[in-house]
Amino acid sequence: MDLKMDAFISRKRPRLSNPSEEANHDSPDPREDSTDTKLAILLSLFPTMKQDELLDILVSCEGSVENVAGLLSVKDSTAYTPVSKKRAAVTSTPGMQTSLSSHVFTTAEDGSMKPLHERMSKKKLPLPQKGKTLHLYSPEDIATYTPCTIIHNFLPAQDANTLLLELLDESKHFSRYDFQVFSRTVQSPHTHAVYVSTPEEHRQQTSEYTYGGTYRSNVRQATPHLRSVSRQVQKIVNDEINKRIRDVYPDGKKLQYQSPKEWRPNAAFVNCYDGPTESVGYHSDELTYLGPHPVIGSLSLGVAREFRVRRIVPRDDDETAKDHDTNKSSPVSHSARNQTASAARADAQGQISIHLPHNSLLIMHAEMQEEWKHSITPAQTISPHPISGNRRINITYRWYRDTLHPRFTPRCKCGEHTILRCAQRKHETRGRYTWMCYAGFAPGKEGCSFFQWAEFDNDGDPEWGKKAIQDKAPTLANFSASQ
């Protein structure tokens, strides 16, 4: 029978923001993307409850996990038992992972059976609707509707399998990182390690570079195949950057702050998602060492998973949210109206799902981190991979800029490294960059109120960039050049 586009659309969860976010200064709120994390915490504490029920209670408690936990604990201290040894499966996530559209056949106009992607690629897809998910499969559609490029079957099959086996063995040494949400320390819902080229870089990564306000102890040296593949990743990523500048960007010119230099991967985050419930919530990657408008090459191996993206909607772009807040006759309290408006803003645009099969390279282009957020969503079920079983290995090749070495980036009032963020929520400051204290999100640390606007030249180098180069700032070695 004919397949309809409605079969590819499902509901998405809205994001909640703290009401206090409305009163903050123009800097971005580091907690603005915490709804998925909040729900994950609540689901682990109350596994017998449905996610939609928890979301409704979270809204009524103005986004406070502590208030929800206190309310439910008082209501019935025996009905909900905290789970500590195993993460509870998310029960109301989107349905079964779908296969590539090249394996789905439908009836063409001439009566013959054609792969679905051949028919869909000739049709103009509608933009994702409010509260809906648009599933994209073909490289053409992905390039049209998102700031991403995907290349299927990126490596020769044997090379992809060899790299997968190498990193599966490495994954035995991966770990979960801790981060602070309110007064609770939370572990990442997947394991990972950071890879660099030399012993000196290993020392720097464990004692100078910080991530989310903490030093990472799980840093490893790049493996032989990880280095080898980086050559191909570097070539293809640079080719695709040039194509996007030529074909997509205004006047065929790079974006403001985008580096004109060749993209050279000199660090990699390798993530392991073991089973369908392991995930990562909506986020933008940290810009602190990547700089403005970075490009990231992401190679997927093993089990196929869904990569979801959504635009960042400014507060004053969503008329629905305004309508909620201007309903003066409603008996709902002001804080509740603010919470409803926040949820409406987050749900104002739909999300897009990109299927990431084994041996696919996804390139996140220069506008991705500033204008979009991305996630790996939990799945109810997955199709095991013949080599990795239920595991997905993901390598995100990154280029750390020499001029943004932590020896030069600002320190906050509490003496900690600051984090570079992009203002995204208000039109008057949208697109500006800030240095902020992030210590309060590291377990056992308290942050301060440090805030400073960041200044960059047209190529994305900071005001101290020339001095850093003159002082011969330490650099990370290109994976390819370090072989």
Tab-separated table of C-alpha atoms in Angstrom:
chain	number	residue	atom	x	y	z
A	1	MET	CA	0.000	0.000	0.000
A	2	ASP	CA	1.068	3.619	-0.437
A	3	LEU	CA	3.013	5.117	2.447
A	4	LYS	CA	2.010	8.614	3.573
A	5	MET	CA	4.221	11.283	5.061
A	6	ASP	CA	2.135	11.104	8.237
A	7	ALA	CA	3.746	7.750	8.948
A	8	PHE	CA	7.030	9.566	9.402
A	9	ILE	CA	5.750	12.105	11.903
A	10	SER	CA	5.544	11.717	15.684
A	11	ARG	CA	5.227	13.951	18.731
A	12	LYS	CA	8.203	15.614	20.379
A	13	ARG	CA	8.650	16.638	23.999
A	14	PRO	CA	8.583	20.364	24.753
A	15	ARG	CA	11.448	21.983	26.631
A	16	LEU	CA	10.879	23.815	29.885
A	17	SER	CA	12.739	26.916	30.960
A	18	ASN	CA	13.068	28.323	34.431
A	19	PRO	CA	10.772	31.334	34.991
A	20	SER	CA	13.808	33.178	36.361
A	21	GLU	CA	15.322	32.972	32.892
A	22	GLU	CA	12.994	35.796	31.833
A	23	ALA	CA	14.562	38.153	34.345
A	24	ASN	CA	18.207	37.363	33.645
A	25	HIS	CA	20.556	39.653	31.774
A	26	ASP	CA	21.159	39.116	28.076
A	27	SER	CA	23.630	36.301	28.596
A	28	PRO	CA	22.455	32.794	27.666
A	29	ASP	CA	21.189	30.681	30.523
A	30	PRO	CA	23.325	27.511	30.877
A	31	ARG	CA	20.249	25.663	32.157
A	32	GLU	CA	18.022	26.446	29.213
A	33	ASP	CA	18.259	22.948	27.734
A	34	SER	CA	17.692	20.944	30.886
A	35	THR	CA	14.211	19.516	30.264
A	36	ASP	CA	15.514	16.236	28.839
A	37	THR	CA	17.913	15.979	31.769
A	38	LYS	CA	15.132	16.777	34.250
A	39	LEU	CA	12.878	14.099	32.771
A	40	ALA	CA	15.729	11.576	32.779
A	41	ILE	CA	16.289	12.246	36.500
A	42	LEU	CA	12.590	11.918	37.313
A	43	LEU	CA	12.215	8.738	35.247
A	44	SER	CA	15.127	7.188	37.102
A	45	LEU	CA	13.541	8.110	40.439
A	46	PHE	CA	9.952	7.132	39.522
A	47	PRO	CA	10.205	4.412	36.832
A	48	THR	CA	6.571	3.329	37.172
A	49	MET	CA	5.255	6.702	36.058
A	50	LYS	CA	4.688	7.754	32.458
A	51	GLN	CA	6.861	10.464	30.986
A	52	ASP	CA	3.874	12.599	29.953
A	53	GLU	CA	2.565	12.531	33.535
A	54	LEU	CA	5.953	13.583	34.872
A	55	LEU	CA	6.129	16.373	32.307
A	56	ASP	CA	2.743	17.744	33.403
A	57	ILE	CA	3.831	17.715	37.042
A	58	LEU	CA	7.135	19.343	36.105
A	59	VAL	CA	5.216	22.166	34.390
A	60	SER	CA	2.992	22.637	37.427
A	61	CYS	CA	6.108	22.795	39.645
A	62	GLU	CA	7.620	25.497	37.421
A	63	GLY	CA	10.401	23.257	36.167
A	64	SER	CA	11.753	22.293	39.602
A	65	VAL	CA	12.943	18.672	39.809
A	66	GLU	CA	13.300	18.974	43.571
A	67	ASN	CA	9.682	20.125	43.989
A	68	VAL	CA	8.412	17.270	41.800
A	69	ALA	CA	10.442	14.718	43.747
A	70	GLY	CA	9.232	16.136	47.044
A	71	LEU	CA	5.600	16.182	45.909
A	72	LEU	CA	5.643	12.587	44.652
A	73	SER	CA	7.565	11.305	47.660
A	74	VAL	CA	5.029	12.831	50.050
A	75	LYS	CA	2.098	11.613	47.962
A	76	ASP	CA	3.176	8.007	48.145
A	77	SER	CA	6.500	7.109	49.689
A	78	THR	CA	6.095	3.425	48.841
A	79	ALA	CA	4.715	3.499	45.315
A	80	TYR	CA	7.853	4.878	43.669
A	81	THR	CA	11.191	3.271	44.356
A	82	PRO	CA	14.374	5.039	43.239
A	83	VAL	CA	16.442	3.099	40.730
A	84	SER	CA	20.189	3.286	41.304
A	85	LYS	CA	21.718	0.264	39.579
A	86	LYS	CA	20.131	0.566	36.171
A	87	ARG	CA	18.679	3.401	34.137
A	88	ALA	CA	14.979	3.007	33.513
A	89	ALA	CA	13.885	2.781	29.904
A	90	VAL	CA	12.067	5.833	28.608
A	91	THR	CA	8.538	4.635	28.002
A	92	SER	CA	7.028	7.342	25.857
A	93	THR	CA	9.844	8.060	23.455
A	94	PRO	CA	9.245	7.850	19.698
A	95	GLY	CA	8.575	4.361	18.365
A	96	MET	CA	10.787	1.772	16.790
A	97	GLN	CA	13.854	2.955	14.910
A	98	THR	CA	13.025	3.003	11.217
A	99	SER	CA	15.208	1.594	8.475
A	100	LEU	CA	16.700	3.555	5.610
A	101	SER	CA	14.100	4.655	3.093
A	102	SER	CA	16.035	2.821	0.385
A	103	HIS	CA	14.655	-0.371	1.932
A	104	VAL	CA	11.039	0.873	1.954
A	105	PHE	CA	9.149	0.340	-1.307
A	106	THR	CA	5.983	2.009	-2.493
A	107	THR	CA	3.915	2.104	-5.673
A	108	ALA	CA	5.020	4.681	-8.264
A	109	GLU	CA	2.675	6.432	-10.725
A	110	ASP	CA	3.462	3.888	-13.447
A	111	GLY	CA	2.473	1.029	-11.135
A	112	SER	CA	6.023	-0.181	-10.497
A	113	MET	CA	7.551	-0.586	-7.050
A	114	LYS	CA	10.153	2.090	-6.249
A	115	PRO	CA	12.264	2.788	-3.146
A	116	LEU	CA	10.505	5.437	-1.087
A	117	HIS	CA	13.502	7.794	-1.088
A	118	GLU	CA	13.401	8.022	-4.907
A	119	ARG	CA	9.823	9.291	-4.815
A	120	MET	CA	10.278	11.541	-1.818
A	121	SER	CA	13.448	13.160	-3.192
A	122	LYS	CA	11.384	14.507	-6.112
A	123	LYS	CA	8.818	16.111	-3.807
A	124	LYS	CA	9.163	19.287	-1.807
A	125	LEU	CA	8.880	18.255	1.821
A	126	PRO	CA	6.867	20.455	4.174
A	127	LEU	CA	8.744	22.140	7.002
A	128	PRO	CA	8.361	20.329	10.317
A	129	GLN	CA	5.107	21.323	11.953
A	130	LYS	CA	4.676	22.478	15.485
A	131	GLY	CA	5.128	19.557	17.863
A	132	LYS	CA	5.969	17.131	15.025
A	133	THR	CA	9.048	15.268	13.801
A	134	LEU	CA	10.059	15.243	10.150
A	135	HIS	CA	12.186	12.189	9.281
A	136	LEU	CA	14.823	12.738	6.583
A	137	TYR	CA	16.857	10.026	4.887
A	138	SER	CA	18.320	11.262	1.598
A	139	PRO	CA	21.506	13.397	1.570
A	140	GLU	CA	19.694	15.929	-0.643
A	141	ASP	CA	16.876	16.492	1.851
A	142	ILE	CA	19.255	16.616	4.815
A	143	ALA	CA	21.375	19.286	3.101
A	144	THR	CA	18.260	21.276	2.188
A	145	TYR	CA	16.487	21.307	5.540
A	146	THR	CA	19.393	21.238	8.018
A	147	PRO	CA	22.911	22.711	8.318
A	148	CYS	CA	24.322	19.217	7.868
A	149	THR	CA	25.813	17.074	5.120
A	150	ILE	CA	25.654	13.284	5.295
A	151	ILE	CA	27.808	10.831	3.363
A	152	HIS	CA	26.706	7.211	3.455
A	153	ASN	CA	29.232	4.371	3.113
A	154	PHE	CA	31.998	6.850	3.864
A	155	LEU	CA	34.834	4.328	4.306
A	156	PRO	CA	35.547	1.085	2.457
A	157	ALA	CA	33.559	-1.576	4.307
A	158	GLN	CA	36.631	-3.357	5.658
A	159	ASP	CA	38.163	-0.111	6.952
A	160	ALA	CA	34.925	0.823	8.723
A	161	ASN	CA	34.712	-2.586	10.383
A	162	THR	CA	38.368	-2.474	11.434
A	163	LEU	CA	37.933	0.943	13.023
A	164	LEU	CA	34.749	-0.216	14.748
A	165	LEU	CA	36.529	-3.250	16.246
A	166	GLU	CA	39.416	-1.068	17.401
A	167	LEU	CA	37.109	1.392	19.172
A	168	LEU	CA	34.886	-1.323	20.663
A	169	ASP	CA	38.010	-2.600	22.360
A	170	GLU	CA	38.847	0.946	23.447
A	171	SER	CA	35.339	1.419	24.833
A	172	LYS	CA	36.205	-0.875	27.746
A	173	HIS	CA	38.120	2.122	29.086
A	174	PHE	CA	35.380	4.699	28.488
A	175	SER	CA	33.594	6.334	31.410
A	176	ARG	CA	30.604	8.502	32.237
A	177	TYR	CA	31.204	12.116	33.203
A	178	ASP	CA	29.442	13.840	36.079
A	179	PHE	CA	27.664	17.164	35.933
A	180	GLN	CA	25.565	19.169	38.339
A	181	VAL	CA	21.830	19.821	37.905
A	182	PHE	CA	20.569	21.973	40.766
A	183	SER	CA	21.797	20.170	43.910
A	184	ARG	CA	22.014	16.742	42.272
A	185	THR	CA	25.053	15.189	40.591
A	186	VAL	CA	24.023	13.412	37.387
A	187	GLN	CA	25.985	11.021	35.183
A	188	SER	CA	26.019	11.236	31.410
A	189	PRO	CA	23.630	8.727	29.778
A	190	HIS	CA	26.450	7.254	27.642
A	191	THR	CA	30.196	6.630	27.979
A	192	HIS	CA	33.013	8.480	26.236
A	193	ALA	CA	36.715	9.345	26.054
A	194	VAL	CA	38.686	12.280	24.630
A	195	TYR	CA	41.454	11.469	22.131
A	196	VAL	CA	44.542	13.554	21.350
A	197	SER	CA	47.861	12.855	19.617
A	198	THR	CA	50.782	13.097	22.045
A	199	PRO	CA	51.670	12.562	25.727
A	200	GLU	CA	52.119	16.339	26.162
A	201	GLU	CA	48.618	16.928	24.815
A	202	HIS	CA	47.359	14.275	27.210
A	203	ARG	CA	48.886	16.270	30.072
A	204	GLN	CA	47.276	19.482	28.849
A	205	GLN	CA	43.859	17.861	28.454
A	206	THR	CA	43.859	16.577	32.026
A	207	SER	CA	45.270	19.728	33.661
A	208	GLU	CA	44.431	22.762	31.474
A	209	TYR	CA	41.391	22.087	29.259
A	210	THR	CA	38.031	21.950	31.015
A	211	TYR	CA	34.678	20.657	29.805
A	212	GLY	CA	31.469	21.740	31.504
A	213	GLY	CA	33.515	23.296	34.313
A	214	THR	CA	35.618	20.202	35.076
A	215	TYR	CA	38.857	18.594	33.953
A	216	ARG	CA	38.407	15.276	32.179
A	217	SER	CA	40.516	12.408	33.452
A	218	ASN	CA	39.508	9.988	30.703
A	219	VAL	CA	41.866	11.210	27.959
A	220	ARG	CA	43.552	8.749	25.623
A	221	GLN	CA	46.017	8.871	22.752
A	222	ALA	CA	44.649	8.451	19.253
A	223	THR	CA	44.666	4.882	17.971
A	224	PRO	CA	46.299	3.948	14.626
A	225	HIS	CA	43.036	3.622	12.686
A	226	LEU	CA	41.556	6.744	14.315
A	227	ARG	CA	44.546	8.674	12.970
A	228	SER	CA	44.421	7.027	9.563
A	229	VAL	CA	40.746	7.757	9.013
A	230	SER	CA	41.274	11.382	10.034
A	231	ARG	CA	43.047	12.011	6.726
A	232	GLN	CA	39.935	11.081	4.773
A	233	VAL	CA	37.688	12.985	7.182
A	234	GLN	CA	39.840	16.097	6.822
A	235	LYS	CA	39.727	16.012	3.016
A	236	ILE	CA	35.981	15.416	2.749
A	237	VAL	CA	35.044	17.938	5.438
A	238	ASN	CA	37.078	20.680	3.729
A	239	ASP	CA	35.513	19.800	0.367
A	240	GLU	CA	32.027	20.054	1.866
A	241	ILE	CA	32.827	23.332	3.650
A	242	ASN	CA	33.850	24.864	0.333
A	243	LYS	CA	30.715	23.538	-1.387
A	244	ARG	CA	28.461	24.999	1.295
A	245	ILE	CA	30.161	28.394	1.146
A	246	ARG	CA	29.834	28.396	-2.648
A	247	ASP	CA	26.281	27.076	-2.928
A	248	VAL	CA	24.476	28.108	0.275
A	249	TYR	CA	26.023	31.110	2.027
A	250	PRO	CA	25.170	34.667	0.914
A	251	ASP	CA	27.342	35.921	-1.970
A	252	GLY	CA	29.390	32.724	-1.831
A	253	LYS	CA	31.325	33.990	1.200
A	254	LYS	CA	32.090	32.330	4.518
A	255	LEU	CA	30.064	33.308	7.556
A	256	GLN	CA	31.249	36.065	9.864
A	257	TYR	CA	33.676	34.631	12.459
A	258	GLN	CA	34.060	31.396	10.471
A	259	SER	CA	37.742	30.582	10.072
A	260	PRO	CA	39.092	30.826	6.510
A	261	LYS	CA	41.837	28.331	7.340
A	262	GLU	CA	41.819	24.668	6.410
A	263	TRP	CA	39.894	22.537	8.891
A	264	ARG	CA	42.380	20.229	10.642
A	265	PRO	CA	41.111	17.669	13.197
A	266	ASN	CA	43.365	17.645	16.254
A	267	ALA	CA	41.019	16.212	18.903
A	268	ALA	CA	38.181	13.720	18.938
A	269	PHE	CA	35.383	12.808	21.333
A	270	VAL	CA	34.501	9.124	20.976
A	271	ASN	CA	31.117	8.173	22.429
A	272	CYS	CA	29.625	4.735	23.044
A	273	TYR	CA	25.840	4.269	23.228
A	274	ASP	CA	25.276	0.798	24.663
A	275	GLY	CA	21.667	-0.190	24.065
A	276	PRO	CA	18.531	1.696	23.025
A	277	THR	CA	18.088	3.787	26.207
A	278	GLU	CA	21.559	5.365	26.158
A	279	SER	CA	21.282	8.845	24.735
A	280	VAL	CA	22.225	12.512	24.961
A	281	GLY	CA	19.713	15.333	25.366
A	282	TYR	CA	19.342	18.430	23.220
A	283	HIS	CA	22.450	20.610	23.371
A	284	SER	CA	24.909	22.688	21.390
A	285	ASP	CA	28.560	21.702	21.546
A	286	GLU	CA	30.866	23.819	23.690
A	287	LEU	CA	32.567	26.588	21.708
A	288	THR	CA	35.299	27.368	24.240
A	289	TYR	CA	38.192	25.849	22.262
A	290	LEU	CA	36.453	25.476	18.897
A	291	GLY	CA	35.636	29.166	18.530
A	292	PRO	CA	32.689	30.761	16.728
A	293	HIS	CA	31.007	28.932	13.851
A	294	PRO	CA	32.969	25.675	14.165
A	295	VAL	CA	32.627	22.674	11.871
A	296	ILE	CA	32.513	19.122	13.296
A	297	GLY	CA	32.872	15.829	11.436
A	298	SER	CA	30.882	13.028	13.099
A	299	LEU	CA	31.456	9.404	12.040
A	300	SER	CA	28.895	6.763	13.117
A	301	LEU	CA	29.767	3.072	13.427
A	302	GLY	CA	27.738	0.075	14.558
A	303	VAL	CA	24.055	0.296	15.487
A	304	ALA	CA	22.002	2.907	13.622
A	305	ARG	CA	20.404	5.593	15.774
A	306	GLU	CA	18.310	8.720	15.264
A	307	PHE	CA	20.049	12.106	15.341
A	308	ARG	CA	17.504	14.812	16.039
A	309	VAL	CA	17.936	18.531	15.436
A	310	ARG	CA	15.771	21.565	16.100
A	311	ARG	CA	16.170	25.276	15.558
A	312	ILE	CA	16.762	27.595	18.478
A	313	VAL	CA	13.698	29.847	18.567
A	314	PRO	CA	14.189	33.371	19.977
A	315	ARG	CA	11.681	34.369	22.657
A	316	ASP	CA	10.102	37.109	20.586
A	317	ASP	CA	9.746	34.964	17.449
A	318	ASP	CA	6.902	32.837	18.754
A	319	GLU	CA	3.494	34.498	18.581
A	320	THR	CA	1.854	31.549	20.304
A	321	ALA	CA	3.865	32.168	23.428
A	322	LYS	CA	2.908	35.845	23.342
A	323	ASP	CA	-0.767	34.944	23.038
A	324	HIS	CA	-0.538	32.783	26.132
A	325	ASP	CA	1.045	35.571	28.121
A	326	THR	CA	-1.417	38.244	27.048
A	327	ASN	CA	-4.485	36.305	28.153
A	328	LYS	CA	-5.209	38.583	31.105
A	329	SER	CA	-8.616	37.068	31.865
A	330	SER	CA	-7.140	33.654	32.661
A	331	PRO	CA	-7.227	32.706	36.357
A	332	VAL	CA	-3.842	31.007	35.949
A	333	SER	CA	-1.079	32.617	38.005
A	334	HIS	CA	1.578	34.792	36.355
A	335	SER	CA	4.349	32.231	36.982
A	336	ALA	CA	2.231	29.442	35.503
A	337	ARG	CA	1.548	31.579	32.411
A	338	ASN	CA	5.279	32.170	32.059
A	339	GLN	CA	5.876	28.422	32.260
A	340	THR	CA	3.204	27.722	29.644
A	341	ALA	CA	4.703	30.381	27.379
A	342	SER	CA	8.157	28.824	27.747
A	343	ALA	CA	6.831	25.418	26.738
A	344	ALA	CA	5.002	26.968	23.779
A	345	ARG	CA	8.181	28.687	22.576
A	346	ALA	CA	10.124	25.449	22.752
A	347	ASP	CA	7.406	23.646	20.806
A	348	ALA	CA	6.922	26.429	18.239
A	349	GLN	CA	8.851	24.530	15.571
A	350	GLY	CA	9.055	20.839	14.930
A	351	GLN	CA	12.177	18.764	15.069
A	352	ILE	CA	13.996	16.896	12.315
A	353	SER	CA	15.251	13.337	12.618
A	354	ILE	CA	18.262	12.134	10.622
A	355	HIS	CA	18.927	8.407	10.403
A	356	LEU	CA	22.608	7.616	11.062
A	357	PRO	CA	23.500	4.153	9.766
A	358	HIS	CA	26.821	2.350	10.196
A	359	ASN	CA	29.703	3.985	8.294
A	360	SER	CA	28.020	7.364	7.760
A	361	LEU	CA	29.820	10.703	8.096
A	362	LEU	CA	27.685	13.638	9.238
A	363	ILE	CA	29.218	17.098	8.854
A	364	MET	CA	27.762	19.783	11.122
A	365	HIS	CA	28.433	23.028	9.292
A	366	ALA	CA	29.394	26.450	10.637
A	367	GLU	CA	25.899	27.654	11.599
A	368	MET	CA	24.944	24.461	13.460
A	369	GLN	CA	26.087	25.167	17.025
A	370	GLU	CA	24.822	28.752	17.149
A	371	GLU	CA	21.415	28.236	15.516
A	372	TRP	CA	20.458	24.593	16.172
A	373	LYS	CA	20.526	22.005	18.926
A	374	HIS	CA	20.999	18.273	18.459
A	375	SER	CA	20.466	15.039	20.380
A	376	ILE	CA	20.549	11.254	20.224
A	377	THR	CA	17.121	10.174	21.434
A	378	PRO	CA	16.336	6.981	23.358
A	379	ALA	CA	14.702	4.253	21.277
A	380	GLN	CA	12.250	1.544	22.236
A	381	THR	CA	14.157	-0.977	20.160
A	382	ILE	CA	17.136	-1.176	17.806
A	383	SER	CA	18.369	-3.587	15.169
A	384	PRO	CA	21.608	-5.220	16.396
A	385	HIS	CA	24.731	-4.747	14.309
A	386	PRO	CA	26.613	-7.941	13.334
A	387	ILE	CA	29.856	-6.634	14.880
A	388	SER	CA	28.867	-4.256	17.669
A	389	GLY	CA	25.607	-5.854	18.805
A	390	ASN	CA	23.542	-3.131	20.530
A	391	ARG	CA	26.360	-0.585	20.637
A	392	ARG	CA	26.887	2.540	18.559
A	393	ILE	CA	30.321	4.164	18.367
A	394	ASN	CA	30.435	7.823	17.370
A	395	ILE	CA	33.607	9.813	16.639
A	396	THR	CA	33.321	13.601	16.575
A	397	TYR	CA	36.470	14.976	14.978
A	398	ARG	CA	37.140	18.549	16.139
A	399	TRP	CA	39.552	21.367	15.390
A	400	TYR	CA	40.732	23.199	18.502
A	401	ARG	CA	41.961	26.668	17.569
A	402	ASP	CA	45.480	27.646	18.626
A	403	THR	CA	44.300	31.116	19.649
A	404	LEU	CA	41.756	29.666	22.102
A	405	HIS	CA	44.153	27.621	24.193
A	406	PRO	CA	43.047	27.708	27.867
A	407	ARG	CA	46.204	29.632	28.808
A	408	PHE	CA	44.644	32.652	27.108
A	409	THR	CA	40.902	32.340	27.764
A	410	PRO	CA	39.474	34.470	30.643
A	411	ARG	CA	39.201	33.226	34.217
A	412	CYS	CA	36.146	34.013	36.288
A	413	LYS	CA	36.010	35.557	39.768
A	414	CYS	CA	36.262	32.147	41.434
A	415	GLY	CA	39.463	31.394	39.531
A	416	GLU	CA	37.947	28.794	37.217
A	417	HIS	CA	38.072	28.626	33.435
A	418	THR	CA	35.185	30.389	31.718
A	419	ILE	CA	33.081	28.830	28.975
A	420	LEU	CA	32.341	30.482	25.610
A	421	ARG	CA	28.643	30.611	24.741
A	422	CYS	CA	26.524	32.242	22.064
A	423	ALA	CA	23.528	34.403	23.009
A	424	GLN	CA	20.532	32.806	21.301
A	425	ARG	CA	17.305	33.845	22.991
A	426	LYS	CA	16.899	37.617	22.471
A	427	HIS	CA	17.017	39.479	19.174
A	428	GLU	CA	18.960	42.440	20.507
A	429	THR	CA	21.891	40.233	21.557
A	430	ARG	CA	21.371	37.194	19.317
A	431	GLY	CA	24.631	36.069	17.730
A	432	ARG	CA	26.914	37.748	20.268
A	433	TYR	CA	29.342	35.644	22.303
A	434	THR	CA	29.999	35.646	26.038
A	435	TRP	CA	32.548	34.310	28.507
A	436	MET	CA	30.754	32.912	31.551
A	437	CYS	CA	31.557	31.099	34.769
A	438	TYR	CA	30.536	27.461	34.576
A	439	ALA	CA	31.888	26.148	37.877
A	440	GLY	CA	28.413	25.889	39.369
A	441	PHE	CA	27.627	23.041	36.982
A	442	ALA	CA	30.633	20.993	38.128
A	443	PRO	CA	30.037	18.583	41.034
A	444	GLY	CA	31.244	20.007	44.341
A	445	LYS	CA	31.863	23.519	43.015
A	446	GLU	CA	30.034	26.810	43.310
A	447	GLY	CA	30.002	29.309	40.487
A	448	CYS	CA	30.164	33.082	40.518
A	449	SER	CA	28.411	35.790	38.540
A	450	PHE	CA	31.258	36.430	36.093
A	451	PHE	CA	30.046	37.590	32.682
A	452	GLN	CA	31.986	39.224	29.851
A	453	TRP	CA	31.122	39.856	26.213
A	454	ALA	CA	33.576	38.094	23.879
A	455	GLU	CA	35.094	39.993	20.955
A	456	PHE	CA	36.367	38.342	17.752
A	457	ASP	CA	37.729	39.527	14.433
A	458	ASN	CA	36.019	38.549	11.190
A	459	ASP	CA	37.922	35.240	11.113
A	460	GLY	CA	36.824	34.271	14.611
A	461	ASP	CA	40.108	34.899	16.426
A	462	PRO	CA	39.858	36.576	19.855
A	463	GLU	CA	41.328	39.964	20.710
A	464	TRP	CA	44.434	38.303	22.171
A	465	GLY	CA	44.894	36.105	19.084
A	466	LYS	CA	47.957	37.850	17.657
A	467	LYS	CA	49.690	37.834	21.038
A	468	ALA	CA	48.969	34.118	21.417
A	469	ILE	CA	50.593	33.410	18.061
A	470	GLN	CA	53.603	35.608	18.874
A	471	ASP	CA	54.058	33.817	22.195
A	472	LYS	CA	53.968	30.483	20.356
A	473	ALA	CA	51.001	29.152	22.218
A	474	PRO	CA	50.995	25.361	22.588
A	475	THR	CA	49.018	23.702	19.816
A	476	LEU	CA	47.365	20.339	19.357
A	477	ALA	CA	48.896	18.264	16.590
A	478	ASN	CA	46.808	17.413	13.563
A	479	PHE	CA	45.979	13.710	13.790
A	480	SER	CA	47.236	13.123	10.261
A	481	ALA	CA	50.453	15.127	10.671
A	482	SER	CA	51.294	13.384	13.957
A	483	GLN	CA	51.586	9.949	12.398
